[in-house]
Amino acid sequence: QVQLVESGGGLVQPGGSLRLSCAATGNIFTIYAMGWYRQAPGKQRELVAAITSSDSTNYADSVKGRFTLSRDNAKNTVHLQMNNLKPEDTAVYYCNADLKPIFTPRRNYWGQGTQVTVSS
C-alpha cells in the first residue's frame, strides 16, 4: 500500500529554520507531482509548495523567498527547507503526492500531517 511518511516538524523560534521531508513508499509506478499543504487553526488548507516530475515548482506568495522545495527522485522524497519562519507559519503541514501505483489507478495521496509551531 502506498504511504507518505513525513518528518521534520517541531517547535522553532521566529526567524529559525526547519526542514520537512516526505517519502512516498510502496509499489509506485510514476510520481507526477509532490508537495506540501498546510492548515492553521480556523483557516482553510492551502498549498505551500509543489514540484512536478519535470522539476517545475509552485509556491504560495506568503512563502516565496523563504521556503525551498526540492526532490530526490531516487528515494521518492521531497524536502521543504523553511527559513526565516514566522508565527503565521504555524500550522499542520500535510504532504501530498499525485502518483500512479503499479496496479491501481492514479490518484492523490496525503500524509498524516506534521505540526510546525513558530513561537517565542
mmCIF file with all atom_site columns, C-alpha atoms in Angstrom:
data_model
loop_
_atom_site.group_PDB
_atom_site.id
_atom_site.type_symbol
_atom_site.label_atom_id
_atom_site.label_alt_id
_atom_site.label_comp_id
_atom_site.label_asym_id
_atom_site.label_entity_id
_atom_site.label_seq_id
_atom_site.pdbx_PDB_ins_code
_atom_site.Cartn_x
_atom_site.Cartn_y
_atom_site.Cartn_z
_atom_site.occupancy
_atom_site.B_iso_or_equiv
_atom_site.pdbx_formal_charge
_atom_site.auth_seq_id
_atom_site.auth_comp_id
_atom_site.auth_asym_id
_atom_site.auth_atom_id
_atom_site.pdbx_PDB_model_num
ATOM 1   C CA . GLN A 1 1   ? 0.000  0.000  0.000   1.00 0.00 ? 1   GLN A CA 1
ATOM 2   C CA . VAL A 1 2   ? 1.304  3.459  -0.905  1.00 0.00 ? 2   VAL A CA 1
ATOM 3   C CA . GLN A 1 3   ? 2.077  5.674  2.055   1.00 0.00 ? 3   GLN A CA 1
ATOM 4   C CA . LEU A 1 4   ? 3.532  9.156  2.554   1.00 0.00 ? 4   LEU A CA 1
ATOM 5   C CA . VAL A 1 5   ? 5.921  9.309  5.501   1.00 0.00 ? 5   VAL A CA 1
ATOM 6   C CA . GLU A 1 6   ? 6.563  12.778 6.919   1.00 0.00 ? 6   GLU A CA 1
ATOM 7   C CA . SER A 1 7   ? 9.296  14.019 9.232   1.00 0.00 ? 7   SER A CA 1
ATOM 8   C CA . GLY A 1 8   ? 10.953 17.213 10.431  1.00 0.00 ? 8   GLY A CA 1
ATOM 9   C CA . GLY A 1 9   ? 8.189  19.119 12.165  1.00 0.00 ? 9   GLY A CA 1
ATOM 10  C CA . GLY A 1 10  ? 8.600  20.690 15.554  1.00 0.00 ? 10  GLY A CA 1
ATOM 11  C CA . LEU A 1 11  ? 8.871  23.861 17.596  1.00 0.00 ? 11  LEU A CA 1
ATOM 12  C CA . VAL A 1 12  ? 11.105 26.705 16.453  1.00 0.00 ? 12  VAL A CA 1
ATOM 13  C CA . GLN A 1 13  ? 11.587 30.362 17.351  1.00 0.00 ? 13  GLN A CA 1
ATOM 14  C CA . PRO A 1 14  ? 10.688 33.157 14.920  1.00 0.00 ? 14  PRO A CA 1
ATOM 15  C CA . GLY A 1 15  ? 13.482 33.592 12.406  1.00 0.00 ? 15  GLY A CA 1
ATOM 16  C CA . GLY A 1 16  ? 14.545 29.989 12.765  1.00 0.00 ? 16  GLY A CA 1
ATOM 17  C CA . SER A 1 17  ? 14.558 27.159 10.251  1.00 0.00 ? 17  SER A CA 1
ATOM 18  C CA . LEU A 1 18  ? 13.064 23.717 9.832   1.00 0.00 ? 18  LEU A CA 1
ATOM 19  C CA . ARG A 1 19  ? 13.367 21.079 7.134   1.00 0.00 ? 19  ARG A CA 1
ATOM 20  C CA . LEU A 1 20  ? 10.367 18.902 6.348   1.00 0.00 ? 20  LEU A CA 1
ATOM 21  C CA . SER A 1 21  ? 10.784 15.649 4.462   1.00 0.00 ? 21  SER A CA 1
ATOM 22  C CA . CYS A 1 22  ? 8.229  13.400 2.804   1.00 0.00 ? 22  CYS A CA 1
ATOM 23  C CA . ALA A 1 23  ? 8.944  9.976  1.363   1.00 0.00 ? 23  ALA A CA 1
ATOM 24  C CA . ALA A 1 24  ? 6.478  8.095  -0.823  1.00 0.00 ? 24  ALA A CA 1
ATOM 25  C CA . THR A 1 25  ? 6.731  4.383  -0.103  1.00 0.00 ? 25  THR A CA 1
ATOM 26  C CA . GLY A 1 26  ? 5.150  1.278  -1.613  1.00 0.00 ? 26  GLY A CA 1
ATOM 27  C CA . ASN A 1 27  ? 4.741  -0.101 -5.112  1.00 0.00 ? 27  ASN A CA 1
ATOM 28  C CA . ILE A 1 28  ? 4.904  3.133  -7.079  1.00 0.00 ? 28  ILE A CA 1
ATOM 29  C CA . PHE A 1 29  ? 4.988  3.272  -10.863 1.00 0.00 ? 29  PHE A CA 1
ATOM 30  C CA . THR A 1 30  ? 5.158  7.022  -11.501 1.00 0.00 ? 30  THR A CA 1
ATOM 31  C CA . ILE A 1 31  ? 5.117  10.175 -9.395  1.00 0.00 ? 31  ILE A CA 1
ATOM 32  C CA . TYR A 1 32  ? 3.646  13.142 -11.265 1.00 0.00 ? 32  TYR A CA 1
ATOM 33  C CA . ALA A 1 33  ? 3.946  15.756 -8.514  1.00 0.00 ? 33  ALA A CA 1
ATOM 34  C CA . MET A 1 34  ? 4.640  16.091 -4.800  1.00 0.00 ? 34  MET A CA 1
ATOM 35  C CA . GLY A 1 35  ? 4.301  18.965 -2.398  1.00 0.00 ? 35  GLY A CA 1
ATOM 36  C CA . TRP A 1 36  ? 3.168  20.367 0.907   1.00 0.00 ? 36  TRP A CA 1
ATOM 37  C CA . TYR A 1 37  ? -0.073 21.919 2.111   1.00 0.00 ? 37  TYR A CA 1
ATOM 38  C CA . ARG A 1 38  ? -0.758 23.457 5.494   1.00 0.00 ? 38  ARG A CA 1
ATOM 39  C CA . GLN A 1 39  ? -3.771 24.208 7.645   1.00 0.00 ? 39  GLN A CA 1
ATOM 40  C CA . ALA A 1 40  ? -3.684 26.696 10.504  1.00 0.00 ? 40  ALA A CA 1
ATOM 41  C CA . PRO A 1 41  ? -6.359 26.814 13.216  1.00 0.00 ? 41  PRO A CA 1
ATOM 42  C CA . GLY A 1 42  ? -9.528 28.397 11.866  1.00 0.00 ? 42  GLY A CA 1
ATOM 43  C CA . LYS A 1 43  ? -8.205 28.581 8.304   1.00 0.00 ? 43  LYS A CA 1
ATOM 44  C CA . GLN A 1 44  ? -8.601 26.603 5.097   1.00 0.00 ? 44  GLN A CA 1
ATOM 45  C CA . ARG A 1 45  ? -5.949 24.202 3.899   1.00 0.00 ? 45  ARG A CA 1
ATOM 46  C CA . GLU A 1 46  ? -3.627 25.942 1.436   1.00 0.00 ? 46  GLU A CA 1
ATOM 47  C CA . LEU A 1 47  ? -0.868 24.976 -0.945  1.00 0.00 ? 47  LEU A CA 1
ATOM 48  C CA . VAL A 1 48  ? 2.596  25.803 0.362   1.00 0.00 ? 48  VAL A CA 1
ATOM 49  C CA . ALA A 1 49  ? 4.822  24.400 -2.376  1.00 0.00 ? 49  ALA A CA 1
ATOM 50  C CA . ALA A 1 50  ? 4.691  21.750 -5.073  1.00 0.00 ? 50  ALA A CA 1
ATOM 51  C CA . ILE A 1 51  ? 7.094  20.255 -7.587  1.00 0.00 ? 51  ILE A CA 1
ATOM 52  C CA . THR A 1 52  ? 6.319  18.264 -10.727 1.00 0.00 ? 52  THR A CA 1
ATOM 53  C CA . SER A 1 53  ? 8.111  15.398 -12.403 1.00 0.00 ? 53  SER A CA 1
ATOM 54  C CA . SER A 1 54  ? 9.585  17.924 -14.837 1.00 0.00 ? 54  SER A CA 1
ATOM 55  C CA . ASP A 1 55  ? 11.006 19.925 -11.899 1.00 0.00 ? 55  ASP A CA 1
ATOM 56  C CA . SER A 1 56  ? 8.569  22.824 -12.191 1.00 0.00 ? 56  SER A CA 1
ATOM 57  C CA . THR A 1 57  ? 7.846  24.442 -8.807  1.00 0.00 ? 57  THR A CA 1
ATOM 58  C CA . ASN A 1 58  ? 4.954  26.453 -7.422  1.00 0.00 ? 58  ASN A CA 1
ATOM 59  C CA . TYR A 1 59  ? 4.985  28.401 -4.140  1.00 0.00 ? 59  TYR A CA 1
ATOM 60  C CA . ALA A 1 60  ? 2.417  30.273 -2.134  1.00 0.00 ? 60  ALA A CA 1
ATOM 61  C CA . ASP A 1 61  ? 3.078  34.014 -2.245  1.00 0.00 ? 61  ASP A CA 1
ATOM 62  C CA . SER A 1 62  ? 3.443  34.081 1.533   1.00 0.00 ? 62  SER A CA 1
ATOM 63  C CA . VAL A 1 63  ? 6.458  31.745 1.484   1.00 0.00 ? 63  VAL A CA 1
ATOM 64  C CA . LYS A 1 64  ? 8.292  32.819 -1.669  1.00 0.00 ? 64  LYS A CA 1
ATOM 65  C CA . GLY A 1 65  ? 11.892 33.671 -0.909  1.00 0.00 ? 65  GLY A CA 1
ATOM 66  C CA . ARG A 1 66  ? 11.784 31.849 2.434   1.00 0.00 ? 66  ARG A CA 1
ATOM 67  C CA . PHE A 1 67  ? 10.868 28.245 1.563   1.00 0.00 ? 67  PHE A CA 1
ATOM 68  C CA . THR A 1 68  ? 12.554 25.979 -0.973  1.00 0.00 ? 68  THR A CA 1
ATOM 69  C CA . LEU A 1 69  ? 11.177 22.668 -2.228  1.00 0.00 ? 69  LEU A CA 1
ATOM 70  C CA . SER A 1 70  ? 13.488 20.054 -3.709  1.00 0.00 ? 70  SER A CA 1
ATOM 71  C CA . ARG A 1 71  ? 13.221 16.394 -4.600  1.00 0.00 ? 71  ARG A CA 1
ATOM 72  C CA . ASP A 1 72  ? 15.301 13.244 -4.594  1.00 0.00 ? 72  ASP A CA 1
ATOM 73  C CA . ASN A 1 73  ? 13.850 11.092 -7.348  1.00 0.00 ? 73  ASN A CA 1
ATOM 74  C CA . ALA A 1 74  ? 15.884 8.019  -6.431  1.00 0.00 ? 74  ALA A CA 1
ATOM 75  C CA . LYS A 1 75  ? 14.294 7.989  -2.965  1.00 0.00 ? 75  LYS A CA 1
ATOM 76  C CA . ASN A 1 76  ? 10.814 9.257  -3.983  1.00 0.00 ? 76  ASN A CA 1
ATOM 77  C CA . THR A 1 77  ? 11.349 12.021 -1.448  1.00 0.00 ? 77  THR A CA 1
ATOM 78  C CA . VAL A 1 78  ? 10.805 15.773 -1.294  1.00 0.00 ? 78  VAL A CA 1
ATOM 79  C CA . HIS A 1 79  ? 12.318 18.230 1.167   1.00 0.00 ? 79  HIS A CA 1
ATOM 80  C CA . LEU A 1 80  ? 10.888 21.575 2.197   1.00 0.00 ? 80  LEU A CA 1
ATOM 81  C CA . GLN A 1 81  ? 13.548 23.883 3.592   1.00 0.00 ? 81  GLN A CA 1
ATOM 82  C CA . MET A 1 82  ? 11.792 26.563 5.633   1.00 0.00 ? 82  MET A CA 1
ATOM 83  C CA . ASN A 1 83  ? 13.883 29.598 6.590   1.00 0.00 ? 83  ASN A CA 1
ATOM 84  C CA . ASN A 1 84  ? 13.056 32.809 8.443   1.00 0.00 ? 84  ASN A CA 1
ATOM 85  C CA . LEU A 1 85  ? 9.983  31.223 9.953   1.00 0.00 ? 85  LEU A CA 1
ATOM 86  C CA . LYS A 1 86  ? 7.204  33.453 11.223  1.00 0.00 ? 86  LYS A CA 1
ATOM 87  C CA . PRO A 1 87  ? 4.455  32.836 13.786  1.00 0.00 ? 87  PRO A CA 1
ATOM 88  C CA . GLU A 1 88  ? 1.916  32.854 10.957  1.00 0.00 ? 88  GLU A CA 1
ATOM 89  C CA . ASP A 1 89  ? 3.648  29.781 9.513   1.00 0.00 ? 89  ASP A CA 1
ATOM 90  C CA . THR A 1 90  ? 2.320  27.799 12.467  1.00 0.00 ? 90  THR A CA 1
ATOM 91  C CA . ALA A 1 91  ? 0.117  25.026 11.087  1.00 0.00 ? 91  ALA A CA 1
ATOM 92  C CA . VAL A 1 92  ? -0.229 21.340 10.492  1.00 0.00 ? 92  VAL A CA 1
ATOM 93  C CA . TYR A 1 93  ? 1.713  20.579 7.332   1.00 0.00 ? 93  TYR A CA 1
ATOM 94  C CA . TYR A 1 94  ? 0.487  17.792 5.048   1.00 0.00 ? 94  TYR A CA 1
ATOM 95  C CA . CYS A 1 95  ? 2.495  16.081 2.354   1.00 0.00 ? 95  CYS A CA 1
ATOM 96  C CA . ASN A 1 96  ? 0.640  15.450 -0.898  1.00 0.00 ? 96  ASN A CA 1
ATOM 97  C CA . ALA A 1 97  ? 1.508  13.317 -3.898  1.00 0.00 ? 97  ALA A CA 1
ATOM 98  C CA . ASP A 1 98  ? -0.084 12.807 -7.293  1.00 0.00 ? 98  ASP A CA 1
ATOM 99  C CA . LEU A 1 99  ? 1.109  9.354  -8.263  1.00 0.00 ? 99  LEU A CA 1
ATOM 100 C CA . LYS A 1 100 ? 0.352  6.096  -10.015 1.00 0.00 ? 100 LYS A CA 1
ATOM 101 C CA . PRO A 1 101 ? 0.826  2.852  -8.078  1.00 0.00 ? 101 PRO A CA 1
ATOM 102 C CA . ILE A 1 102 ? 1.826  -0.226 -10.053 1.00 0.00 ? 102 ILE A CA 1
ATOM 103 C CA . PHE A 1 103 ? -1.556 -1.972 -10.007 1.00 0.00 ? 103 PHE A CA 1
ATOM 104 C CA . THR A 1 104 ? -4.128 0.712  -9.154  1.00 0.00 ? 104 THR A CA 1
ATOM 105 C CA . PRO A 1 105 ? -5.266 3.964  -10.789 1.00 0.00 ? 105 PRO A CA 1
ATOM 106 C CA . ARG A 1 106 ? -3.509 7.306  -10.447 1.00 0.00 ? 106 ARG A CA 1
ATOM 107 C CA . ARG A 1 107 ? -4.722 9.491  -7.588  1.00 0.00 ? 107 ARG A CA 1
ATOM 108 C CA . ASN A 1 108 ? -3.681 11.908 -4.867  1.00 0.00 ? 108 ASN A CA 1
ATOM 109 C CA . TYR A 1 109 ? -2.282 10.680 -1.555  1.00 0.00 ? 109 TYR A CA 1
ATOM 110 C CA . TRP A 1 110 ? -1.989 12.555 1.743   1.00 0.00 ? 110 TRP A CA 1
ATOM 111 C CA . GLY A 1 111 ? 0.355  12.254 4.676   1.00 0.00 ? 111 GLY A CA 1
ATOM 112 C CA . GLN A 1 112 ? -0.992 12.215 8.215   1.00 0.00 ? 112 GLN A CA 1
ATOM 113 C CA . GLY A 1 113 ? 0.251  15.738 8.950   1.00 0.00 ? 113 GLY A CA 1
ATOM 114 C CA . THR A 1 114 ? 3.128  17.101 10.990  1.00 0.00 ? 114 THR A CA 1
ATOM 115 C CA . GLN A 1 115 ? 2.898  20.049 13.381  1.00 0.00 ? 115 GLN A CA 1
ATOM 116 C CA . VAL A 1 116 ? 5.055  23.125 12.824  1.00 0.00 ? 116 VAL A CA 1
ATOM 117 C CA . THR A 1 117 ? 4.935  25.676 15.626  1.00 0.00 ? 117 THR A CA 1
ATOM 118 C CA . VAL A 1 118 ? 6.757  29.010 15.401  1.00 0.00 ? 118 VAL A CA 1
ATOM 119 C CA . SER A 1 119 ? 6.729  30.748 18.761  1.00 0.00 ? 119 SER A CA 1
ATOM 120 C CA . SER A 1 120 ? 8.994  32.604 21.150  1.00 0.00 ? 120 SER A CA 1
#
